[in-house]
Tab-separated table of N, CA and C in Angstrom:
chain	number	residue	atom	x	y	z
A	60	MET	N	1.076	-1.571	0.063
A	60	MET	CA	0.033	0.637	0.173
A	60	MET	C	0.920	1.647	-0.108
A	61	PRO	N	0.516	2.599	-0.268
A	61	PRO	CA	1.843	3.849	-1.007
A	61	PRO	C	1.062	4.074	0.424
A	62	ALA	N	2.241	5.612	0.780
A	62	ALA	CA	2.732	5.995	2.046
A	62	ALA	C	1.049	6.664	2.023
A	63	GLN	N	0.101	7.152	2.682
A	63	GLN	CA	-0.825	8.616	3.085
A	63	GLN	C	-0.592	9.571	4.141
A	64	ASN	N	1.332	9.849	4.215
A	64	ASN	CA	0.843	10.570	4.554
A	64	ASN	C	0.335	11.836	4.325
A	65	TYR	N	-0.133	12.503	3.795
A	65	TYR	CA	-0.834	13.236	3.675
A	65	TYR	C	-2.592	13.519	4.312
A	66	LEU	N	-2.721	12.366	4.351
A	66	LEU	CA	-3.731	12.952	5.459
A	66	LEU	C	-3.760	12.611	6.479
A	67	GLU	N	-2.044	12.851	6.662
A	67	GLU	CA	-2.354	13.306	8.444
A	67	GLU	C	-1.477	14.523	8.362
A	68	PHE	N	-1.660	15.194	8.120
A	68	PHE	CA	-1.333	16.375	6.978
A	68	PHE	C	-1.899	17.643	8.341
A	69	GLN	N	-3.160	18.001	8.606
A	69	GLN	CA	-3.738	18.765	8.734
A	69	GLN	C	-3.485	19.257	9.838
A	70	LYS	N	-3.356	17.555	10.852
A	70	LYS	CA	-3.563	17.279	12.277
A	70	LYS	C	-2.453	17.206	12.707
A	71	MET	N	-1.169	16.617	11.920
A	71	MET	CA	0.158	17.490	11.680
A	71	MET	C	0.413	18.504	11.648
A	72	ASN	N	-0.431	19.701	11.862
A	72	ASN	CA	-0.147	21.352	11.113
A	72	ASN	C	-1.060	21.914	11.765
A	73	GLU	N	-1.303	20.876	13.508
A	73	GLU	CA	-2.523	21.653	14.905
A	73	GLU	C	-1.367	21.890	15.337
A	74	PRO	N	-0.323	21.136	16.406
A	74	PRO	CA	0.975	22.455	17.019
A	74	PRO	C	1.241	23.872	16.158
A	75	TYR	N	2.203	23.676	15.278
A	75	TYR	CA	2.259	24.453	14.277
A	75	TYR	C	1.160	25.676	14.788
A	76	LEU	N	0.261	25.409	13.951
A	76	LEU	CA	-1.101	26.269	14.788
A	76	LEU	C	-1.291	26.959	15.791
A	77	ALA	N	-1.205	25.716	16.962
A	77	ALA	CA	-0.718	27.009	17.978
A	77	ALA	C	0.284	27.946	17.831
A	78	GLU	N	1.246	27.758	17.934
A	78	GLU	CA	2.324	28.480	17.893
A	78	GLU	C	2.409	30.189	16.610
A	79	PHE	N	1.939	30.159	16.082
A	79	PHE	CA	1.705	30.450	14.501
A	79	PHE	C	2.691	32.556	15.075
A	80	GLY	N	2.135	32.439	16.191
A	80	GLY	CA	1.486	33.589	16.005
A	80	GLY	C	1.541	35.528	15.135
A	81	ASP	N	2.719	35.842	14.400
A	81	ASP	CA	2.583	36.629	13.877
A	81	ASP	C	4.405	36.498	12.180
A	82	ILE	N	3.829	35.572	12.319
A	82	ILE	CA	4.617	35.010	11.516
A	82	ILE	C	3.541	34.675	10.240
A	83	GLY	N	2.900	34.916	10.782
A	83	GLY	CA	1.895	35.500	8.822
A	83	GLY	C	2.682	36.469	8.455
A	84	LYS	N	3.323	38.052	9.329
A	84	LYS	CA	3.792	39.200	8.717
A	84	LYS	C	5.131	39.733	7.994
A	85	ILE	N	5.817	38.699	8.764
A	85	ILE	CA	6.725	38.079	7.927
A	85	ILE	C	7.066	38.258	6.719
A	86	GLY	N	7.528	39.600	6.191
A	86	GLY	CA	8.126	40.434	5.355
A	86	GLY	C	8.760	37.983	3.214
A	87	ILE	N	8.474	38.467	2.530
A	87	ILE	CA	9.534	37.496	1.772
A	87	ILE	C	10.917	37.674	1.147
A	88	MET	N	11.227	38.346	1.127
A	88	MET	CA	13.256	38.505	1.931
A	88	MET	C	13.512	38.863	3.255
A	89	PRO	N	15.038	37.596	3.707
A	89	PRO	CA	15.327	37.369	4.960
A	89	PRO	C	16.254	38.343	5.670
A	90	LYS	N	15.132	38.437	7.147
A	90	LYS	CA	16.334	39.285	7.358
A	90	LYS	C	17.831	39.437	7.787
A	91	ARG	N	18.348	38.584	7.147
A	91	ARG	CA	19.386	38.001	7.618
A	91	ARG	C	20.428	37.957	6.164
A	92	ASP	N	19.315	38.859	4.464
A	92	ASP	CA	19.631	38.723	3.385
A	92	ASP	C	20.631	37.275	3.336
A	93	LEU	N	20.342	36.293	3.198
A	93	LEU	CA	21.206	34.310	3.509
A	93	LEU	C	19.754	33.644	3.031
A	94	LEU	N	21.129	32.881	1.740
A	94	LEU	CA	20.147	32.123	0.597
A	94	LEU	C	21.202	31.037	1.636
A	95	ILE	N	20.437	29.715	2.138
A	95	ILE	CA	21.467	28.515	2.161
A	95	ILE	C	21.556	27.580	0.671
A	96	ILE	N	21.778	26.786	0.466
A	96	ILE	CA	21.844	25.979	-0.424
A	96	ILE	C	21.732	24.647	0.616
A	97	THR	N	20.920	23.486	0.121
A	97	THR	CA	21.310	22.106	1.183
A	97	THR	C	21.304	21.115	0.022
A	98	CYS	N	20.807	19.592	1.061
A	98	CYS	CA	20.654	18.860	0.927
A	98	CYS	C	19.032	18.346	0.986
A	99	MET	N	18.736	18.262	-0.114
A	99	MET	CA	17.301	17.123	1.036
A	99	MET	C	16.616	16.241	1.637
A	100	ASP	N	18.296	16.234	2.214
A	100	ASP	CA	18.400	14.293	3.371
A	100	ASP	C	17.862	15.407	4.300
A	101	THR	N	17.589	14.332	4.411
A	101	THR	CA	15.962	14.248	5.910
A	101	THR	C	17.050	14.711	7.801
A	102	ARG	N	18.339	14.697	7.874
A	102	ARG	CA	19.426	14.434	8.637
A	102	ARG	C	19.468	15.690	8.867
A	103	PHE	N	19.630	16.678	7.825
A	103	PHE	CA	20.509	17.742	7.186
A	103	PHE	C	18.762	19.051	7.504
A	104	ILE	N	18.270	19.390	9.120
A	104	ILE	CA	17.719	20.953	8.802
A	104	ILE	C	17.870	21.706	9.112
A	105	SER	N	18.768	22.660	8.561
A	105	SER	CA	19.577	24.366	8.234
A	105	SER	C	18.342	25.275	9.457
A	106	GLU	N	17.387	24.783	9.450
A	106	GLU	CA	16.693	25.867	10.741
A	106	GLU	C	16.684	25.271	12.054
A	107	ALA	N	16.906	24.168	12.063
A	107	ALA	CA	17.474	23.247	13.678
A	107	ALA	C	19.218	23.722	13.463
A	108	VAL	N	20.253	22.618	12.996
A	108	VAL	CA	21.352	22.986	13.092
A	108	VAL	C	22.072	24.162	12.841
A	109	ILE	N	21.219	25.193	12.079
A	109	ILE	CA	21.854	26.546	12.209
A	109	ILE	C	21.296	28.162	13.578
A	110	GLY	N	20.602	27.393	13.834
A	110	GLY	CA	19.489	28.000	15.090
A	110	GLY	C	18.551	29.218	14.191
A	111	LEU	N	17.728	29.214	12.746
A	111	LEU	CA	17.749	29.506	11.526
A	111	LEU	C	15.917	29.916	12.616
A	112	LYS	N	15.338	31.231	12.667
A	112	LYS	CA	14.776	31.551	12.593
A	112	LYS	C	13.194	31.092	11.193
A	113	GLU	N	12.265	31.087	10.774
A	113	GLU	CA	11.474	31.541	9.414
A	113	GLU	C	11.687	33.362	9.908
A	114	GLY	N	11.540	33.316	8.109
A	114	GLY	CA	12.814	34.841	7.888
A	114	GLY	C	13.770	34.926	7.818
A	115	ASP	N	14.292	34.214	8.535
A	115	ASP	CA	15.567	34.620	8.879
A	115	ASP	C	16.558	34.137	6.806
A	116	ALA	N	15.866	33.542	6.277
A	116	ALA	CA	16.589	32.723	5.617
A	116	ALA	C	15.394	32.245	3.802
A	117	HIS	N	16.787	31.659	2.182
A	117	HIS	CA	16.069	31.454	2.043
A	117	HIS	C	16.737	30.525	2.093
A	118	ILE	N	15.806	29.520	1.285
A	118	ILE	CA	16.503	27.633	1.730
A	118	ILE	C	15.941	27.483	0.098
A	119	ILE	N	17.355	26.904	-0.772
A	119	ILE	CA	17.139	25.844	-1.474
A	119	ILE	C	18.080	24.827	-0.993
A	120	ARG	N	16.448	23.386	-1.728
A	120	ARG	CA	17.175	21.583	-1.284
A	120	ARG	C	16.831	21.602	-2.119
A	121	ASN	N	17.615	20.146	-2.716
A	121	ASN	CA	17.807	19.218	-3.673
A	121	ASN	C	18.703	17.897	-3.320
A	122	ALA	N	18.783	16.969	-4.129
A	122	ALA	CA	20.080	15.842	-3.607
A	122	ALA	C	21.064	16.545	-3.754
A	123	GLY	N	21.231	16.038	-3.472
A	123	GLY	CA	23.364	16.956	-2.684
A	123	GLY	C	23.458	18.406	-2.997
A	124	GLY	N	22.900	19.580	-2.118
A	124	GLY	CA	22.393	20.658	-2.458
A	124	GLY	C	23.632	21.171	-3.607
A	125	VAL	N	23.343	20.436	-5.124
A	125	VAL	CA	24.203	20.366	-5.745
A	125	VAL	C	23.609	21.684	-6.682
A	126	VAL	N	24.707	22.992	-7.320
A	126	VAL	CA	24.253	24.323	-8.326
A	126	VAL	C	24.155	23.715	-9.373
A	127	THR	N	22.756	24.261	-9.270
A	127	THR	CA	22.315	23.704	-10.862
A	127	THR	C	21.521	25.055	-11.084
A	128	ASP	N	20.913	24.512	-12.386
A	128	ASP	CA	20.256	25.815	-13.276
A	128	ASP	C	18.926	26.052	-12.648
A	129	ASP	N	18.298	25.293	-12.160
A	129	ASP	CA	16.995	25.412	-10.954
A	129	ASP	C	17.425	26.352	-10.128
A	130	VAL	N	18.857	26.281	-9.395
A	130	VAL	CA	19.549	26.881	-8.181
A	130	VAL	C	19.731	28.493	-8.111
A	131	PHE	N	20.016	28.514	-9.542
A	131	PHE	CA	21.333	30.285	-10.005
A	131	PHE	C	19.203	30.512	-10.494
A	132	ARG	N	18.615	30.317	-10.864
A	132	ARG	CA	16.499	30.880	-11.052
A	132	ARG	C	16.662	31.351	-10.124
A	133	THR	N	16.976	30.712	-8.759
A	133	THR	CA	16.006	30.602	-7.451
A	133	THR	C	16.592	31.711	-6.969
A	134	ILE	N	18.025	31.640	-7.518
A	134	ILE	CA	18.939	32.861	-6.760
A	134	ILE	C	19.233	33.985	-7.447
A	135	LEU	N	18.507	34.697	-8.720
A	135	LEU	CA	18.386	35.591	-9.224
A	135	LEU	C	17.007	36.030	-8.462
A	136	ILE	N	16.868	34.972	-8.675
A	136	ILE	CA	15.117	35.945	-7.827
A	136	ILE	C	15.337	36.265	-7.088
A	137	SER	N	15.742	35.568	-5.626
A	137	SER	CA	15.961	36.091	-4.030
A	137	SER	C	16.972	36.983	-4.475
A	138	GLN	N	18.062	37.569	-4.616
A	138	GLN	CA	19.040	38.443	-5.387
A	138	GLN	C	18.240	40.202	-5.887
A	139	ARG	N	17.419	39.683	-6.539
A	139	ARG	CA	16.973	40.324	-6.973
A	139	ARG	C	15.120	40.974	-6.685
A	140	LEU	N	14.547	40.577	-5.662
A	140	LEU	CA	14.019	40.575	-5.775
A	140	LEU	C	13.358	41.782	-4.650
A	141	GLY	N	12.245	42.871	-4.313
A	141	GLY	CA	12.151	43.676	-3.908
A	141	GLY	C	13.085	44.305	-3.421
A	142	GLN	N	13.667	45.669	-2.673
A	142	GLN	CA	14.632	46.505	-1.747
A	142	GLN	C	15.979	46.015	-2.566
A	143	LYS	N	16.104	44.505	-0.990
A	143	LYS	CA	17.488	44.345	-1.428
A	143	LYS	C	17.170	42.807	-0.741
A	144	GLY	N	17.977	42.824	-1.847
A	144	GLY	CA	18.213	41.278	-2.006
A	144	GLY	C	18.532	40.023	-1.174
A	145	THR	N	19.099	38.663	-1.317
A	145	THR	CA	20.920	38.467	-0.583
A	145	THR	C	21.835	38.741	-0.863
A	146	ARG	N	22.348	38.897	-0.321
A	146	ARG	CA	23.134	38.578	-0.395
A	146	ARG	C	24.433	38.089	0.326
A	147	GLU	N	23.977	37.001	0.372
A	147	GLU	CA	25.112	36.242	1.444
A	147	GLU	C	24.788	35.032	0.483
A	148	ILE	N	25.759	34.042	0.360
A	148	ILE	CA	25.097	32.791	-0.362
A	148	ILE	C	26.154	31.373	0.633
A	149	ALA	N	25.506	30.754	1.430
A	149	ALA	CA	26.187	29.405	2.317
A	149	ALA	C	26.334	28.159	1.427
A	150	VAL	N	26.936	27.502	1.091
A	150	VAL	CA	27.046	25.920	0.409
A	150	VAL	C	26.466	24.352	1.644
A	151	PHE	N	26.297	24.269	1.991
A	151	PHE	CA	25.958	22.653	3.064
A	151	PHE	C	25.669	22.061	2.770
A	152	HIS	N	26.508	21.072	2.617
A	152	HIS	CA	26.563	19.269	1.754
A	152	HIS	C	27.302	18.110	3.383
A	153	HIS	N	26.837	17.343	3.530
A	153	HIS	CA	26.824	16.372	4.681
A	153	HIS	C	27.752	15.330	5.020
A	154	THR	N	28.412	14.157	5.819
A	154	THR	CA	28.549	13.677	5.537
A	154	THR	C	27.535	12.325	4.567
A	155	GLY	N	27.523	10.708	4.592
A	155	GLY	CA	27.017	9.872	4.678
A	155	GLY	C	26.187	10.279	3.647
A	156	CYS	N	26.209	11.693	2.189
A	156	CYS	CA	25.708	11.242	1.953
A	156	CYS	C	24.956	10.431	0.746
A	157	GLY	N	23.740	9.980	0.327
A	157	GLY	CA	24.351	8.828	-0.820
A	157	GLY	C	24.377	10.073	-2.260
A	158	MET	N	24.739	10.365	-2.551
A	158	MET	CA	24.502	10.967	-4.429
A	158	MET	C	26.568	10.658	-3.943
A	159	THR	N	26.587	9.901	-3.287
A	159	THR	CA	28.732	9.491	-2.781
A	159	THR	C	27.720	7.893	-3.939
A	160	LEU	N	26.672	7.501	-3.754
A	160	LEU	CA	26.762	5.416	-3.654
A	160	LEU	C	26.358	5.143	-4.521
A	161	PHE	N	26.632	5.787	-5.816
A	161	PHE	CA	25.299	5.496	-7.184
A	161	PHE	C	26.402	6.347	-8.606
A	162	THR	N	26.485	5.543	-9.343
A	162	THR	CA	26.678	6.533	-10.475
A	162	THR	C	25.459	7.030	-11.218
A	163	THR	N	25.692	7.988	-13.008
A	163	THR	CA	23.950	8.376	-12.892
A	163	THR	C	23.881	6.962	-14.039
A	164	ASP	N	25.029	6.276	-14.011
A	164	ASP	CA	24.424	4.955	-15.589
A	164	ASP	C	24.065	4.277	-14.615
A	165	LYS	N	24.047	3.594	-13.424
A	165	LYS	CA	23.286	2.916	-12.382
A	165	LYS	C	21.790	3.468	-12.327
A	166	LEU	N	21.682	4.714	-12.196
A	166	LEU	CA	20.835	4.872	-11.684
A	166	LEU	C	19.510	4.737	-12.767
A	167	ARG	N	20.238	4.791	-14.038
A	167	ARG	CA	19.405	5.185	-14.833
A	167	ARG	C	19.319	3.465	-15.683
A	168	ASN	N	19.688	2.657	-15.392
A	168	ASN	CA	19.646	1.085	-15.699
A	168	ASN	C	18.745	0.479	-14.425
A	169	LYS	N	18.752	1.035	-13.437
A	169	LYS	CA	18.153	0.606	-11.891
A	169	LYS	C	16.881	1.089	-12.329
A	170	ILE	N	16.357	1.886	-13.267
A	170	ILE	CA	14.949	2.642	-13.208
A	170	ILE	C	14.573	2.140	-14.595
A	171	VAL	N	15.334	1.429	-15.451
A	171	VAL	CA	14.831	1.520	-16.381
A	171	VAL	C	14.114	-0.046	-16.521
A	172	THR	N	15.141	-0.911	-16.263
A	172	THR	CA	14.184	-1.763	-14.693
A	172	THR	C	13.304	-1.578	-14.899
A	173	GLU	N	13.415	-0.378	-13.844
A	173	GLU	CA	12.056	-0.734	-12.824
A	173	GLU	C	10.804	-0.639	-13.772
A	174	ALA	N	11.205	0.820	-15.239
A	174	ALA	CA	10.314	0.203	-15.807
A	174	ALA	C	10.773	1.294	-16.781
A	175	PRO	N	10.376	-0.308	-18.450
A	175	PRO	CA	11.211	0.578	-19.382
A	175	PRO	C	10.783	1.648	-20.008
A	176	HIS	N	9.809	2.720	-19.744
A	176	HIS	CA	9.327	3.079	-20.926
A	176	HIS	C	9.509	3.660	-20.171
A	177	MET	N	10.449	4.573	-19.235
A	177	MET	CA	10.813	5.257	-18.516
A	177	MET	C	12.628	5.876	-19.402
A	178	HIS	N	12.863	4.876	-20.284
A	178	HIS	CA	14.428	4.903	-21.163
A	178	HIS	C	14.170	6.269	-22.015
A	179	GLU	N	13.238	6.750	-22.096
A	179	GLU	CA	13.642	8.069	-23.488
A	179	GLU	C	12.858	9.461	-22.355
A	180	HIS	N	12.483	9.699	-20.946
A	180	HIS	CA	12.547	10.834	-20.658
A	180	HIS	C	13.783	10.875	-19.731
A	181	ILE	N	14.017	10.130	-18.913
A	181	ILE	CA	15.647	9.314	-18.266
A	181	ILE	C	16.943	10.319	-18.982
A	182	LYS	N	17.315	9.164	-19.994
A	182	LYS	CA	17.983	8.840	-20.690
A	182	LYS	C	19.388	10.149	-20.700
A	183	ASP	N	18.864	11.829	-20.685
A	183	ASP	CA	19.823	12.436	-20.700
A	183	ASP	C	19.166	13.328	-19.396
A	184	ILE	N	19.304	12.903	-17.972
A	184	ILE	CA	19.121	13.529	-17.090
A	184	ILE	C	20.781	13.341	-16.687
A	185	ASP	N	21.554	14.041	-16.163
A	185	ASP	CA	22.868	13.752	-15.055
A	185	ASP	C	22.654	14.015	-14.013
A	186	PHE	N	22.812	13.200	-11.936
A	186	PHE	CA	22.219	13.075	-12.052
A	186	PHE	C	22.694	13.528	-10.987
A	187	LEU	N	24.117	14.168	-11.143
A	187	LEU	CA	25.389	14.607	-10.602
A	187	LEU	C	25.057	14.125	-8.819
A	188	GLU	N	25.762	12.657	-9.256
A	188	GLU	CA	26.853	12.706	-8.256
A	188	GLU	C	28.068	12.822	-7.948
A	189	PHE	N	27.967	12.758	-7.489
A	189	PHE	CA	29.674	13.233	-6.518
A	189	PHE	C	30.776	11.788	-7.263
A	190	LYS	N	30.879	12.036	-8.008
A	190	LYS	CA	31.881	10.706	-8.534
A	190	LYS	C	33.001	10.324	-7.537
A	191	ASP	N	33.619	11.400	-7.128
A	191	ASP	CA	34.731	10.960	-6.022
A	191	ASP	C	34.962	10.852	-4.961
A	192	ALA	N	33.486	10.561	-4.471
A	192	ALA	CA	33.022	10.695	-3.367
A	192	ALA	C	33.486	11.353	-2.361
A	193	ASP	N	34.344	12.585	-2.168
A	193	ASP	CA	34.925	13.485	-1.954
A	193	ASP	C	34.373	15.233	-1.514
A	194	ILE	N	33.363	14.612	-0.548
A	194	ILE	CA	31.980	15.624	-0.120
A	194	ILE	C	32.980	16.906	0.592
A	195	GLU	N	33.658	16.793	0.290
A	195	GLU	CA	34.559	18.623	0.455
A	195	GLU	C	35.342	19.390	-0.492
A	196	GLU	N	35.521	18.385	-1.461
A	196	GLU	CA	35.663	18.890	-2.486
A	196	GLU	C	33.944	18.966	-3.803
A	197	SER	N	33.333	18.554	-2.994
A	197	SER	CA	31.890	18.802	-3.760
A	197	SER	C	31.979	19.716	-3.287
A	198	ILE	N	31.833	20.960	-2.519
A	198	ILE	CA	32.425	21.753	-1.028
A	198	ILE	C	32.514	22.983	-2.175
A	199	ARG	N	33.565	22.182	-2.391
A	199	ARG	CA	34.494	23.448	-3.302
A	199	ARG	C	34.359	24.333	-4.568
A	200	LYS	N	33.908	22.718	-5.282
A	200	LYS	CA	33.184	23.178	-6.542
A	200	LYS	C	32.160	23.877	-6.567
A	201	ASP	N	30.750	23.565	-6.158
A	201	ASP	CA	29.683	24.203	-5.526
A	201	ASP	C	30.501	25.523	-5.127
A	202	VAL	N	31.262	25.556	-4.820
A	202	VAL	CA	31.726	27.753	-4.410
A	202	VAL	C	32.609	28.395	-4.912
A	203	LYS	N	32.899	28.120	-6.248
A	203	LYS	CA	34.253	28.474	-7.156
A	203	LYS	C	32.851	28.354	-8.864
A	204	ILE	N	32.641	27.071	-8.476
A	204	ILE	CA	30.983	27.144	-9.733
A	204	ILE	C	29.668	28.999	-9.519
A	205	LEU	N	29.854	28.805	-7.945
A	205	LEU	CA	29.164	30.230	-7.295
A	205	LEU	C	29.905	31.623	-7.849
A	206	LYS	N	30.826	31.315	-7.182
A	206	LYS	CA	32.024	32.758	-7.144
A	206	LYS	C	32.089	33.362	-8.439
A	207	ASP	N	32.531	32.207	-9.641
A	207	ASP	CA	33.201	32.450	-10.853
A	207	ASP	C	31.577	32.901	-11.551
A	208	SER	N	30.645	32.756	-11.121
A	208	SER	CA	28.745	32.795	-12.065
A	208	SER	C	29.442	34.523	-12.362
A	209	PRO	N	28.585	35.352	-13.409
A	209	PRO	CA	28.054	36.158	-13.617
A	209	PRO	C	27.099	36.196	-13.060
A	210	LEU	N	26.122	35.157	-13.363
A	210	LEU	CA	24.875	35.697	-12.529
A	210	LEU	C	24.335	36.129	-10.794
A	211	VAL	N	25.412	35.259	-10.435
A	211	VAL	CA	25.862	35.780	-9.237
A	211	VAL	C	26.258	37.167	-8.591
A	212	LEU	N	25.803	38.388	-8.361
A	212	LEU	CA	26.411	39.839	-7.771
A	212	LEU	C	27.477	39.197	-6.972
A	213	PRO	N	28.317	40.157	-7.619
A	213	PRO	CA	29.894	40.276	-6.904
A	213	PRO	C	29.911	40.450	-5.619
A	214	GLU	N	29.523	41.647	-5.375
A	214	GLU	CA	29.007	41.131	-3.524
A	214	GLU	C	29.022	40.453	-3.030
A	215	THR	N	28.137	38.958	-3.641
A	215	THR	CA	27.571	38.752	-2.385
A	215	THR	C	29.292	37.545	-2.140
A	216	VAL	N	28.722	37.750	-0.947
A	216	VAL	CA	29.973	36.286	0.546
A	216	VAL	C	29.654	35.309	-0.215
A	217	ILE	N	30.328	34.138	-0.144
A	217	ILE	CA	29.720	33.191	-0.651
A	217	ILE	C	31.102	32.208	0.669
A	218	THR	N	30.338	31.044	1.076
A	218	THR	CA	31.217	30.250	1.930
A	218	THR	C	30.526	28.349	2.038
A	219	GLY	N	30.774	27.847	2.097
A	219	GLY	CA	31.142	26.631	1.911
A	219	GLY	C	31.213	25.698	3.512
A	220	TRP	N	30.656	25.368	3.944
A	220	TRP	CA	30.313	24.244	5.116
A	220	TRP	C	30.773	22.693	4.669
A	221	LEU	N	30.410	21.952	6.071
A	221	LEU	CA	29.992	20.399	5.680
A	221	LEU	C	29.706	20.310	7.618
A	222	TYR	N	29.054	19.607	7.238
A	222	TYR	CA	27.805	19.235	7.979
A	222	TYR	C	27.841	17.643	8.752
A	223	GLU	N	28.582	17.439	9.968
A	223	GLU	CA	28.671	16.210	10.115
A	223	GLU	C	27.531	14.624	10.937
A	224	THR	N	27.010	14.545	9.888
A	224	THR	CA	25.865	14.011	10.170
A	224	THR	C	25.694	12.530	11.654
A	225	ASP	N	26.898	12.735	11.933
A	225	ASP	CA	27.056	11.821	13.000
A	225	ASP	C	27.341	12.546	14.278
A	226	THR	N	26.926	13.561	14.008
A	226	THR	CA	28.028	14.370	16.637
A	226	THR	C	26.372	15.760	15.647
A	227	GLY	N	26.755	16.351	15.098
A	227	GLY	CA	25.542	16.984	14.295
A	227	GLY	C	26.425	19.024	13.998
A	228	LYS	N	27.329	18.180	14.584
A	228	LYS	CA	29.050	19.400	13.606
A	228	LYS	C	28.828	19.982	12.280
A	229	ILE	N	28.948	21.645	12.499
A	229	ILE	CA	29.080	22.142	11.260
A	229	ILE	C	30.645	22.632	11.025
A	230	ARG	N	31.451	23.074	9.790
A	230	ARG	CA	32.593	23.020	9.612
A	230	ARG	C	32.950	23.662	8.468
A	231	GLN	N	33.478	25.050	9.163
A	231	GLN	CA	33.248	25.959	7.326
A	231	GLN	C	35.223	25.433	6.100
A	232	VAL	N	34.773	24.485	5.457
A	232	VAL	CA	35.099	24.163	4.555
A	232	VAL	C	36.172	24.797	3.275
A	233	VAL	N	35.066	25.973	3.249
A	233	VAL	CA	35.125	26.967	2.439
A	233	VAL	C	35.091	28.626	2.653
């Protein structure tokens, strides 16, 4: 039977509603002028790990926290929406990342084996795995991509961080 978490969403929302307060009055631009790019991994919740609150930062999550075309689309909006957009970007990757566990070819083959009709739909997707399994190098690479991009405002402070999933600690890599 497929998961049916959605059946509980409204009930799960009740404790949040009880503490909602003035959150609805927070503006759309982050108070800290901060944008975070991070992984979709369930063990890293940036709000908890670095103590952010609603309204502090724009947060982009994808598989691996990888800088992609869609990340640039979001950065462009975040930096240029409103009177003053974000001026700081923090890239967070983490230990034990699933992006080190496969190659694009192996994942494509798995998908096509399970669902042959998917071949044409996925044949050109690069899943952007961490080929060398070096998480710190992936952080440095993403930070360099951001720093070298003309799409990111030149005055933007860009840093790269590693979250250790077994200890909860973070440390700056770049």
